[in-house]
PDB file of N, CA, C and O in Angstrom:
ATOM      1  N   UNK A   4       4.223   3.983 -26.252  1.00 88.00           N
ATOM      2  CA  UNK A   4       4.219   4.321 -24.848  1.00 88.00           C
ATOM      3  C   UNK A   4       2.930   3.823 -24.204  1.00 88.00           C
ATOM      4  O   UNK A   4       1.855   3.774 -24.802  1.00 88.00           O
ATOM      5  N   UNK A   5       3.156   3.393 -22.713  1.00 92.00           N
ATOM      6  CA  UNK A   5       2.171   2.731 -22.237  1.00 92.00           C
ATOM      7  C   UNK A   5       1.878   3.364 -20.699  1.00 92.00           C
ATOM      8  O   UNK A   5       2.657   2.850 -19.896  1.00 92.00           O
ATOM      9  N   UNK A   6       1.207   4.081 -20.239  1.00 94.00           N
ATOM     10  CA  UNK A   6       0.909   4.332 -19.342  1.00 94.00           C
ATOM     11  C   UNK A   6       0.579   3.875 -18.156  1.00 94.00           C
ATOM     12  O   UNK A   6      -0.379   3.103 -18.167  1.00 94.00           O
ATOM     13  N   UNK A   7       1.183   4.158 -16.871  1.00 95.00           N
ATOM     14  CA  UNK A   7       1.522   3.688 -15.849  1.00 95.00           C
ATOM     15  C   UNK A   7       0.775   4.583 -14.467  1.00 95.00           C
ATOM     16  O   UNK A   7       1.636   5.299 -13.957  1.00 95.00           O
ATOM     17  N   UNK A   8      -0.297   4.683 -13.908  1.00 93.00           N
ATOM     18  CA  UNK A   8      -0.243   5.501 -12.881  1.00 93.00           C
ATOM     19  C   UNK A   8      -0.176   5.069 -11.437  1.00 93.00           C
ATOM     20  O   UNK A   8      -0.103   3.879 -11.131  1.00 93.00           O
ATOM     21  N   UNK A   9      -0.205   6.236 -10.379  1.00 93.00           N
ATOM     22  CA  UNK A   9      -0.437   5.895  -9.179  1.00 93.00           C
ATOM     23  C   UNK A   9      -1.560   6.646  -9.194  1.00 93.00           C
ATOM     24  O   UNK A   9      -1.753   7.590  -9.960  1.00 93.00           O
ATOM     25  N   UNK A  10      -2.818   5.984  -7.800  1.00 94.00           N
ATOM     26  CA  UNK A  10      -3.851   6.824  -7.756  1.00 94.00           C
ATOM     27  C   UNK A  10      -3.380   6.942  -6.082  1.00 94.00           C
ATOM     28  O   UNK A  10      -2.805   6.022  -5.500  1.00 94.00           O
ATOM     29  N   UNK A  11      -3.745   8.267  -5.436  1.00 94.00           N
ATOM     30  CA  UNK A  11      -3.395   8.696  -3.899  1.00 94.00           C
ATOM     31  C   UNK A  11      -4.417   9.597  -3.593  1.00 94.00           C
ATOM     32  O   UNK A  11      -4.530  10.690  -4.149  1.00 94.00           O
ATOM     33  N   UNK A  12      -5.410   9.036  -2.443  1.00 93.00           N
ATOM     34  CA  UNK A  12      -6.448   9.276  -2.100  1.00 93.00           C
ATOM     35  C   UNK A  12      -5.980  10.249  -0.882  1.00 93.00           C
ATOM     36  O   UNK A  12      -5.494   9.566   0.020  1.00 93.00           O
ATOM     37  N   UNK A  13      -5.981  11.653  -0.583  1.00 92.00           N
ATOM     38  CA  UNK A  13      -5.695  12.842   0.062  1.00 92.00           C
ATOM     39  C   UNK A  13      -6.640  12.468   1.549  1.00 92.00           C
ATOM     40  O   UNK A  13      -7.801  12.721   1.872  1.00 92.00           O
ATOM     41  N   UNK A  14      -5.222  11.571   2.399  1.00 91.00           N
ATOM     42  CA  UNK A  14      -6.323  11.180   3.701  1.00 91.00           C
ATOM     43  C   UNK A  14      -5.923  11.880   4.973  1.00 91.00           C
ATOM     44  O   UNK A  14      -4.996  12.687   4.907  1.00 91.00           O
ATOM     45  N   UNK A  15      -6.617  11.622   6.305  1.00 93.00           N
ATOM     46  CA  UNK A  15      -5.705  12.394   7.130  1.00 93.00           C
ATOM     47  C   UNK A  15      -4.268  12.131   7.358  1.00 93.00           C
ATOM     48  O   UNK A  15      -3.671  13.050   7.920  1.00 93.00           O
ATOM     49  N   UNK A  16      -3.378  10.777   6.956  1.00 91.00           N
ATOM     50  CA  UNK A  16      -2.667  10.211   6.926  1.00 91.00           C
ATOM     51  C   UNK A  16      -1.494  10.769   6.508  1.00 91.00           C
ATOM     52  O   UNK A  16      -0.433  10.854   7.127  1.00 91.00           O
ATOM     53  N   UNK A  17      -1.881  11.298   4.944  1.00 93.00           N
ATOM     54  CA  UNK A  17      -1.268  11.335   4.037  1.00 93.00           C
ATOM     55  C   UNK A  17      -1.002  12.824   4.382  1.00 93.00           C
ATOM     56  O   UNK A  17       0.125  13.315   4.320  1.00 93.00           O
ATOM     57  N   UNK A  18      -2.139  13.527   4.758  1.00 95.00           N
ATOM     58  CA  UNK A  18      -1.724  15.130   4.888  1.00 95.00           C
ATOM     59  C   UNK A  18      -0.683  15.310   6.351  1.00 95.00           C
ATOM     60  O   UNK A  18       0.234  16.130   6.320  1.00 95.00           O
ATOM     61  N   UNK A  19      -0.842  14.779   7.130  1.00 96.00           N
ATOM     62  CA  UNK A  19       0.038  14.816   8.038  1.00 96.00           C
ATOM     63  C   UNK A  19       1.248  14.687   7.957  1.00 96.00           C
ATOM     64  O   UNK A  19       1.910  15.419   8.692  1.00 96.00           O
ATOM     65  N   UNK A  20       2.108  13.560   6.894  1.00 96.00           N
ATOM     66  CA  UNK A  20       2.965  13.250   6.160  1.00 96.00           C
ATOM     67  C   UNK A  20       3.778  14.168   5.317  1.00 96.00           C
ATOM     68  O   UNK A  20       4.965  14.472   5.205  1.00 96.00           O
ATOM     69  N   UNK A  21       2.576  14.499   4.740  1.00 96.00           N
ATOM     70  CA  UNK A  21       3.083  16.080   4.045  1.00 96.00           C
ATOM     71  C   UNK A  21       3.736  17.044   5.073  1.00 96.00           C
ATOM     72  O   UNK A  21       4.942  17.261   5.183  1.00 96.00           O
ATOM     73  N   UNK A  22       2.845  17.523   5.722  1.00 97.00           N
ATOM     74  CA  UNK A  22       2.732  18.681   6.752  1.00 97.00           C
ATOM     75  C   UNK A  22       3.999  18.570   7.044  1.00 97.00           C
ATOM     76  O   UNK A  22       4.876  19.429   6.954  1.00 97.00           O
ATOM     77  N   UNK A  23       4.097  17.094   7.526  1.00 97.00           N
ATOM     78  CA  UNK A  23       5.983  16.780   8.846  1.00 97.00           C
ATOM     79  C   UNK A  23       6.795  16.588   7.534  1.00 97.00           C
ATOM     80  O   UNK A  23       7.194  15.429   7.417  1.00 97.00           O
ATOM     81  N   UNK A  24       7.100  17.309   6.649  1.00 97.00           N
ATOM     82  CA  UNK A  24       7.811  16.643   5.613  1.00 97.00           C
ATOM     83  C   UNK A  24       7.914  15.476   5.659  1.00 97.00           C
ATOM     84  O   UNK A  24       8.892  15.603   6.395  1.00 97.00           O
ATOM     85  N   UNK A  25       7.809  14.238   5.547  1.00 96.00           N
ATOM     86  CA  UNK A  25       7.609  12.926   5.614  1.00 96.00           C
ATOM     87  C   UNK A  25       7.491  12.111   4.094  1.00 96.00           C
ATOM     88  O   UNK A  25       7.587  10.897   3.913  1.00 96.00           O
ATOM     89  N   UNK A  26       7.239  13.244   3.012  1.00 94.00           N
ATOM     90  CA  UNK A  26       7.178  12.940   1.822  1.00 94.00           C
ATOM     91  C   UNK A  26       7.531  11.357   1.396  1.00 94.00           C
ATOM     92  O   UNK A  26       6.853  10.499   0.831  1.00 94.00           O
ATOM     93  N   UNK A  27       8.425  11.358   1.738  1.00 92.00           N
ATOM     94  CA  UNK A  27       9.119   9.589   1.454  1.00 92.00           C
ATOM     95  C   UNK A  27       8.739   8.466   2.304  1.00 92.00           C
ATOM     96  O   UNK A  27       9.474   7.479   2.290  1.00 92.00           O
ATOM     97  N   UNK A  28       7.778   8.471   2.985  1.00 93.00           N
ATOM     98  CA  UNK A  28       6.425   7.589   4.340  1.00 93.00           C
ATOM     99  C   UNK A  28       5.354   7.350   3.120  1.00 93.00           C
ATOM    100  O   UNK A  28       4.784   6.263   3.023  1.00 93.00           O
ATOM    101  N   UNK A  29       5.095   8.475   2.142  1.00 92.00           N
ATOM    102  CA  UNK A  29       3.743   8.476   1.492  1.00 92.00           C
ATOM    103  C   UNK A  29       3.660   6.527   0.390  1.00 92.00           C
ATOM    104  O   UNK A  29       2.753   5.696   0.392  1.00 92.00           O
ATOM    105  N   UNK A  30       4.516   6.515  -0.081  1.00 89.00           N
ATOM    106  CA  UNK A  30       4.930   5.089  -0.493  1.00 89.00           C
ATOM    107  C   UNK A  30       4.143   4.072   0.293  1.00 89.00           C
ATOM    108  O   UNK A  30       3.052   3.620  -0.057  1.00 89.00           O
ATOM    109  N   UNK A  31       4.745   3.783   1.295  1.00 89.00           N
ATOM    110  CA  UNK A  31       4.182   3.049   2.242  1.00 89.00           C
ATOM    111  C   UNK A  31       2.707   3.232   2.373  1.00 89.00           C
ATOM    112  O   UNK A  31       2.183   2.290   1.777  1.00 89.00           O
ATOM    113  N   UNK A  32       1.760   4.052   2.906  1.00 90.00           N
ATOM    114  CA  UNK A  32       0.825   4.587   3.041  1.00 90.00           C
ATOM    115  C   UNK A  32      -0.387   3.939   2.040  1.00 90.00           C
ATOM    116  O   UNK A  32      -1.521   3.519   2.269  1.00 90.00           O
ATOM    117  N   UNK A  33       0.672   4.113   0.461  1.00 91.00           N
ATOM    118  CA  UNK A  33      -0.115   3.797  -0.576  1.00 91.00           C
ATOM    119  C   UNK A  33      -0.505   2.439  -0.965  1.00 91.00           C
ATOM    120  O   UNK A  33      -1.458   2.063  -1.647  1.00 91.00           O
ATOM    121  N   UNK A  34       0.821   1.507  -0.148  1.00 86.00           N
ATOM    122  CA  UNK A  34       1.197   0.182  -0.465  1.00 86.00           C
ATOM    123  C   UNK A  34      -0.024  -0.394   0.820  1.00 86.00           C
ATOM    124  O   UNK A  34      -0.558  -1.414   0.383  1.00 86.00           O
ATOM    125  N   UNK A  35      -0.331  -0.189   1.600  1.00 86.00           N
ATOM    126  CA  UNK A  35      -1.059  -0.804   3.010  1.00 86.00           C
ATOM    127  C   UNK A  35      -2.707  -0.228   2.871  1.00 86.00           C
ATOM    128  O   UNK A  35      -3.545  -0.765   3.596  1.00 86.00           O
ATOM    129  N   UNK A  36      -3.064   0.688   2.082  1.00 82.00           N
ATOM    130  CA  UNK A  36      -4.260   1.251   1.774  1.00 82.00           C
ATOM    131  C   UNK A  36      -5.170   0.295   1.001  1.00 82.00           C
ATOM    132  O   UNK A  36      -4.671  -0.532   0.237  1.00 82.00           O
ATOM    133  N   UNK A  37      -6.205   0.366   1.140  1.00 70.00           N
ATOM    134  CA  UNK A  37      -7.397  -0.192   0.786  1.00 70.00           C
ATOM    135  C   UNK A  37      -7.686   0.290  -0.683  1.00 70.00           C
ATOM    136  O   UNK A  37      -7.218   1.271  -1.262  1.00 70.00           O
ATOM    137  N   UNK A  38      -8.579  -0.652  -1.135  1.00 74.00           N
ATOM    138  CA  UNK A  38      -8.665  -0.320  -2.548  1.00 74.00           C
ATOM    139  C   UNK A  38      -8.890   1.242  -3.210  1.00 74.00           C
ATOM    140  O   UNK A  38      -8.873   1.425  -4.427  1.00 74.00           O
ATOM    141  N   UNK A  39      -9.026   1.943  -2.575  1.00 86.00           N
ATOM    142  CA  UNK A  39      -9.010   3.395  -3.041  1.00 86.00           C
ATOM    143  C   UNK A  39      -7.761   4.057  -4.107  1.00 86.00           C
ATOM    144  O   UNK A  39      -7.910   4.697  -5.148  1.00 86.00           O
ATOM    145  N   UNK A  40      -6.366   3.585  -3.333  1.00 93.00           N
ATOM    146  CA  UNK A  40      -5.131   3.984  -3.968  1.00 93.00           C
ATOM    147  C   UNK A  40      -4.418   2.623  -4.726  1.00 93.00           C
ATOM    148  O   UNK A  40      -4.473   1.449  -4.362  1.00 93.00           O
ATOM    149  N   UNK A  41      -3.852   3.109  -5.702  1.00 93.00           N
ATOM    150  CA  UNK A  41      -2.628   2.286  -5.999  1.00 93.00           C
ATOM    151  C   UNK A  41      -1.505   2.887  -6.494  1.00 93.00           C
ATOM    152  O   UNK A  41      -1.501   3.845  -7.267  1.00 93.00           O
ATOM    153  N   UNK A  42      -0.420   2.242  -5.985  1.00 93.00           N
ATOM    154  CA  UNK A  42       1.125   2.431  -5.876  1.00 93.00           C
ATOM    155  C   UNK A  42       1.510   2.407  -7.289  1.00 93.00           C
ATOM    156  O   UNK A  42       0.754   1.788  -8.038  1.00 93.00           O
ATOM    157  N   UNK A  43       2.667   3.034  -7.850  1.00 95.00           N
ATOM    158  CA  UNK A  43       2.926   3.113  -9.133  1.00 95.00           C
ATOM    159  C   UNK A  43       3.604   1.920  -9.603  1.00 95.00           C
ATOM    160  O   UNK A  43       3.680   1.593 -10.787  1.00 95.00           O
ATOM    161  N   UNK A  44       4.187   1.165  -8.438  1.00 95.00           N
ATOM    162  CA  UNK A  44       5.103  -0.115  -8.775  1.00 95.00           C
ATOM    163  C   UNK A  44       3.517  -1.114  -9.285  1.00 95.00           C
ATOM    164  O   UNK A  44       3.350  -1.636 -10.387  1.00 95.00           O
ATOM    165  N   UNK A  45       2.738  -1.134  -8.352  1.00 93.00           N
ATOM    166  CA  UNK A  45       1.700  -2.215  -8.685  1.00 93.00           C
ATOM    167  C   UNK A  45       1.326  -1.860 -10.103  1.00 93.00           C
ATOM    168  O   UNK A  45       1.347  -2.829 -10.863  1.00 93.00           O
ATOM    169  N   UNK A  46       0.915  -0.453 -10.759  1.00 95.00           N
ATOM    170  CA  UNK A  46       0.428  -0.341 -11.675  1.00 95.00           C
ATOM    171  C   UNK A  46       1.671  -0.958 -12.679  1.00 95.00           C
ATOM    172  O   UNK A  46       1.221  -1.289 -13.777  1.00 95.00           O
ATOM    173  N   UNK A  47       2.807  -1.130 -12.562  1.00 97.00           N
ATOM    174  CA  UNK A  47       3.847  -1.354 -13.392  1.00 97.00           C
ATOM    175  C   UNK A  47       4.245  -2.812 -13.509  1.00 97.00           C
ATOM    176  O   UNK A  47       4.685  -3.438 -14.473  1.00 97.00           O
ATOM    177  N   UNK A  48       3.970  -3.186 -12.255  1.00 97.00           N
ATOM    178  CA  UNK A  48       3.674  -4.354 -12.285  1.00 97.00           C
ATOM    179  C   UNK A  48       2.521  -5.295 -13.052  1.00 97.00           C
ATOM    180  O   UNK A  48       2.804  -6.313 -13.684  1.00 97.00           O
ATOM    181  N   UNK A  49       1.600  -4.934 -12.935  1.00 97.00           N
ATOM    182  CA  UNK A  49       0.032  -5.526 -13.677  1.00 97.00           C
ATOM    183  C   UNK A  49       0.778  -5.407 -14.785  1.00 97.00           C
ATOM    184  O   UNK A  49       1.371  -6.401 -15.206  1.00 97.00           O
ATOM    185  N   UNK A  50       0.900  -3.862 -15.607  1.00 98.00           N
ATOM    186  CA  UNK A  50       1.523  -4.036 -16.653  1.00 98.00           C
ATOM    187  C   UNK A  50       2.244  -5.274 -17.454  1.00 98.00           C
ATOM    188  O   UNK A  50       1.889  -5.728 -18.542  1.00 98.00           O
ATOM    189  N   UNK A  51       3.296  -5.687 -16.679  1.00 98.00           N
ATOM    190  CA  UNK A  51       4.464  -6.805 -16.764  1.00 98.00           C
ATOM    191  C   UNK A  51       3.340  -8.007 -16.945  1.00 98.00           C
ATOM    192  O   UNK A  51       3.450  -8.694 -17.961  1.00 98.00           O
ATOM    193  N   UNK A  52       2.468  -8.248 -16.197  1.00 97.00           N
ATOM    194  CA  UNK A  52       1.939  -9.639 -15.873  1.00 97.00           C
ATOM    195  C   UNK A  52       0.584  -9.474 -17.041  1.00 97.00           C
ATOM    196  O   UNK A  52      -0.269 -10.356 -17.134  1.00 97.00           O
ATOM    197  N   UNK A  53       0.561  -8.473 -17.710  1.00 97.00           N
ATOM    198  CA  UNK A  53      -0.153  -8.539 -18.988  1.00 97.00           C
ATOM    199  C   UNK A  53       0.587  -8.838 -20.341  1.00 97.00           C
ATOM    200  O   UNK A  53       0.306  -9.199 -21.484  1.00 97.00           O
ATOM    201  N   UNK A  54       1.204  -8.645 -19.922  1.00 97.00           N
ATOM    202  CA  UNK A  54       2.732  -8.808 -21.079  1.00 97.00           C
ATOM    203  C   UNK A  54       2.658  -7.531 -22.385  1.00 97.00           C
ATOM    204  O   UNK A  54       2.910  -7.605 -23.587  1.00 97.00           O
ATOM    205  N   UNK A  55       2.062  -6.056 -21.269  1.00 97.00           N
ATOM    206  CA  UNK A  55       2.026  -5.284 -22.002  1.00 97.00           C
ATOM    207  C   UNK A  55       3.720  -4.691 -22.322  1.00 97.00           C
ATOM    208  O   UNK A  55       4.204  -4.138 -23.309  1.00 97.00           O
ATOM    209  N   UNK A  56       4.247  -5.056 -21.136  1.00 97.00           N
ATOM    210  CA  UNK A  56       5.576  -3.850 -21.410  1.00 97.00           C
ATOM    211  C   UNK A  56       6.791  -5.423 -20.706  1.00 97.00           C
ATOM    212  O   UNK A  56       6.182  -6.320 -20.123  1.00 97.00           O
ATOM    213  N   UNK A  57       8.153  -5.553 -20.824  1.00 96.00           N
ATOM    214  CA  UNK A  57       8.892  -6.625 -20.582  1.00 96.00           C
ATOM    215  C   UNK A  57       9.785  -5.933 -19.081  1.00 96.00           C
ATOM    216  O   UNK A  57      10.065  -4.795 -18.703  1.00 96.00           O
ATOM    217  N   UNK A  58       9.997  -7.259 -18.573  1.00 97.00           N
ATOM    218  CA  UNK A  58      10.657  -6.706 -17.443  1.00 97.00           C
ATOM    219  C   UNK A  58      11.911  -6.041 -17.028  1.00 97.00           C
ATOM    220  O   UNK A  58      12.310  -5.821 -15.885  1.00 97.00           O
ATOM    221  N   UNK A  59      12.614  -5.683 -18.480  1.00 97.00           N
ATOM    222  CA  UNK A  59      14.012  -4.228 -17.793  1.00 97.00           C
ATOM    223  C   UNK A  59      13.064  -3.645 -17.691  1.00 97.00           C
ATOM    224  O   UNK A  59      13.007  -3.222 -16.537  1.00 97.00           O
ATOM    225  N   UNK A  60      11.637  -3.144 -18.654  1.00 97.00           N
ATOM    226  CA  UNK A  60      11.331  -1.677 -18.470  1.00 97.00           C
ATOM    227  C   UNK A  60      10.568  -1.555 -16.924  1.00 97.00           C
ATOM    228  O   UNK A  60      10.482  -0.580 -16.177  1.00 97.00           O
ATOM    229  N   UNK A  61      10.038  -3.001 -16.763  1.00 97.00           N
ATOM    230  CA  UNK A  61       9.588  -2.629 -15.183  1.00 97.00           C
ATOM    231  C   UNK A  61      10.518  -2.299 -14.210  1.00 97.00           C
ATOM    232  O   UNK A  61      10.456  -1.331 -13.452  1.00 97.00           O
ATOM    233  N   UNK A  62      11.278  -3.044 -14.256  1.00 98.00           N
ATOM    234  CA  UNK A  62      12.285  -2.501 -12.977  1.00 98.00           C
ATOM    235  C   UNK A  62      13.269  -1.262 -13.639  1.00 98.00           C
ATOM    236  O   UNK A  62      13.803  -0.542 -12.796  1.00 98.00           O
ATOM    237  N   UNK A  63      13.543  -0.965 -15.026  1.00 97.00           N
ATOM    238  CA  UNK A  63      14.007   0.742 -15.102  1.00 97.00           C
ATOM    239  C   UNK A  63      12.767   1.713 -14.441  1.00 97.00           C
ATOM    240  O   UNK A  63      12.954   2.760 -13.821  1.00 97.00           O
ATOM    241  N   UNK A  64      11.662   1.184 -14.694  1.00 96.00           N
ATOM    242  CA  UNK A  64      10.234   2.468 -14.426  1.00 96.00           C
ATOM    243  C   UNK A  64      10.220   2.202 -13.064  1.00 96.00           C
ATOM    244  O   UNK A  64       9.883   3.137 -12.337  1.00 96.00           O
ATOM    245  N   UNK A  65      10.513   1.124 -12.546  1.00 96.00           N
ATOM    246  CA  UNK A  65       9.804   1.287 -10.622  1.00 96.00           C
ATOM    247  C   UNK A  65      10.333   2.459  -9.924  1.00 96.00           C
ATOM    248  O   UNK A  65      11.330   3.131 -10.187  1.00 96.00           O
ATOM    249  N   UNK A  66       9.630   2.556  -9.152  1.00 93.00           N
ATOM    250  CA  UNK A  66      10.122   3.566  -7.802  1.00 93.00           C
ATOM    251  C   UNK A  66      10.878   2.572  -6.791  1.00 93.00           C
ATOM    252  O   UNK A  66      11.432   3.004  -5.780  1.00 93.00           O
ATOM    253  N   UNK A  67      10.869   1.735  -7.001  1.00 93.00           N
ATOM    254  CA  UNK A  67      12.375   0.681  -6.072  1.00 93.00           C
ATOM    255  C   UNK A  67      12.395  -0.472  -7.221  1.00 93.00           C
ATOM    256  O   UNK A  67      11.574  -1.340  -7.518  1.00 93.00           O
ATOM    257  N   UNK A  68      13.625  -0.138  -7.725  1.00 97.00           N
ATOM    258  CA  UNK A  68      13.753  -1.437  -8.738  1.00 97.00           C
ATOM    259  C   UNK A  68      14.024  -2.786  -8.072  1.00 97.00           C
ATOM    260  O   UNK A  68      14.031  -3.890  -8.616  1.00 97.00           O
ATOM    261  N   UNK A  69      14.288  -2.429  -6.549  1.00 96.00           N
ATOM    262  CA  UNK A  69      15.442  -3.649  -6.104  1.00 96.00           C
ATOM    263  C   UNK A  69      13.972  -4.616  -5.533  1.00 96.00           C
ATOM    264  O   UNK A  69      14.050  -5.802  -5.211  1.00 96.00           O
ATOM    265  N   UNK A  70      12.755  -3.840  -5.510  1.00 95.00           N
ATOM    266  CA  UNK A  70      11.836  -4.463  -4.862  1.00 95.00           C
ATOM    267  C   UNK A  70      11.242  -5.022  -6.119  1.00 95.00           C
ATOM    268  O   UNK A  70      10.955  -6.202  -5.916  1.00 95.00           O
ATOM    269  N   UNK A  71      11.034  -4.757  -6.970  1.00 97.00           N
ATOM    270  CA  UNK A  71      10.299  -4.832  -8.175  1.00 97.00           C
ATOM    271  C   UNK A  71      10.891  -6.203  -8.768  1.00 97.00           C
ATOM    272  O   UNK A  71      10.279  -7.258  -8.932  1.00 97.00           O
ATOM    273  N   UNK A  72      12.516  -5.861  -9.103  1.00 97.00           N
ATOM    274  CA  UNK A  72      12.821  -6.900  -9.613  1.00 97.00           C
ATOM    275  C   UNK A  72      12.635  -8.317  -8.881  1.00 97.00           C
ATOM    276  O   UNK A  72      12.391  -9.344  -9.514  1.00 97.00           O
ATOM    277  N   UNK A  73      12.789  -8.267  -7.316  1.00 96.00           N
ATOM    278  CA  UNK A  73      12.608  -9.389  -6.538  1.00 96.00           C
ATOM    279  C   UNK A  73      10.594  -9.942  -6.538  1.00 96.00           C
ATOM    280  O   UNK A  73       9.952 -10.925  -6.168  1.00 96.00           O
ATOM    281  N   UNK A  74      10.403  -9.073  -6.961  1.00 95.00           N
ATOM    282  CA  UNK A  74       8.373  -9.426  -7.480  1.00 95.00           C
ATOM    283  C   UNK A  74       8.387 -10.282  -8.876  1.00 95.00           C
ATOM    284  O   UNK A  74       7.542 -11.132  -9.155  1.00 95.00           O
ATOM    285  N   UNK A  75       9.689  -9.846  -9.850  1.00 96.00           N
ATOM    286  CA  UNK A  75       9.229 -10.180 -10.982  1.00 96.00           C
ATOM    287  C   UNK A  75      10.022 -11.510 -10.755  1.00 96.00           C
ATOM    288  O   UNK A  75       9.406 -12.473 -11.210  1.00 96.00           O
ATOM    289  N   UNK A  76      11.149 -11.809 -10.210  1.00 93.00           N
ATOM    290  CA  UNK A  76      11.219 -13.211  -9.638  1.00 93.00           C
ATOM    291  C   UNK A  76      10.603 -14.237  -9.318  1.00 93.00           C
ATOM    292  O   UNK A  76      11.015 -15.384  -9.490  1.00 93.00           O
ATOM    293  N   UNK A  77       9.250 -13.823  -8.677  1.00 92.00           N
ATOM    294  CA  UNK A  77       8.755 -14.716  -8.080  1.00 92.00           C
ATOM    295  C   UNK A  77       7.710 -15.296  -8.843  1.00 92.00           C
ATOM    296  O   UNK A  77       7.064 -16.300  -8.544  1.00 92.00           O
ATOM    297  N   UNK A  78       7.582 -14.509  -9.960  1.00 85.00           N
ATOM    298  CA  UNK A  78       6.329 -14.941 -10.894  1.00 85.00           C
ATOM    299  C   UNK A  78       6.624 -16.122 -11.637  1.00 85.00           C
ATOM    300  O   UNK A  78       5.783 -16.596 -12.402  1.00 85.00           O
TER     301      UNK A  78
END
């Protein structure tokens, strides 16, 4: 097993999101943020492009496979 995270930096952004239930905005948020956060697809991604883990398991592990798989396309 190979470990995969997201990091999510608690901004005014993000709490507002929360607050309005918006839960499913927070994605986005993470993807357009500055080096502070990263998205769980990117971390799953790097993964792939280390040739730690092969690409079903990236696109079974993404949080949008349909986006993921169209990333691992392009490589």
């Amino acid at each position: 097993m190979i470990p995969a995270f997201e990091i999510m930096e608690l901004t005014p952004a993000i709490r507002n999101l929360i607050r309005e239930g918006k839960v499913h905005q927070i994605n986005g948020i993470i993807y357009t943020a500055a080096e502070n956060m990263i998205a769980m697809d990117s971390s799953i991604l790097q993964l792939y492009k280390d040739g730690r883990i092969d690409k079903h398991t990236a696109i079974s592990e993404a949080v949008n496979p349909e986006i993921m798989s169209k990333r691992l396309n392009l490589l």
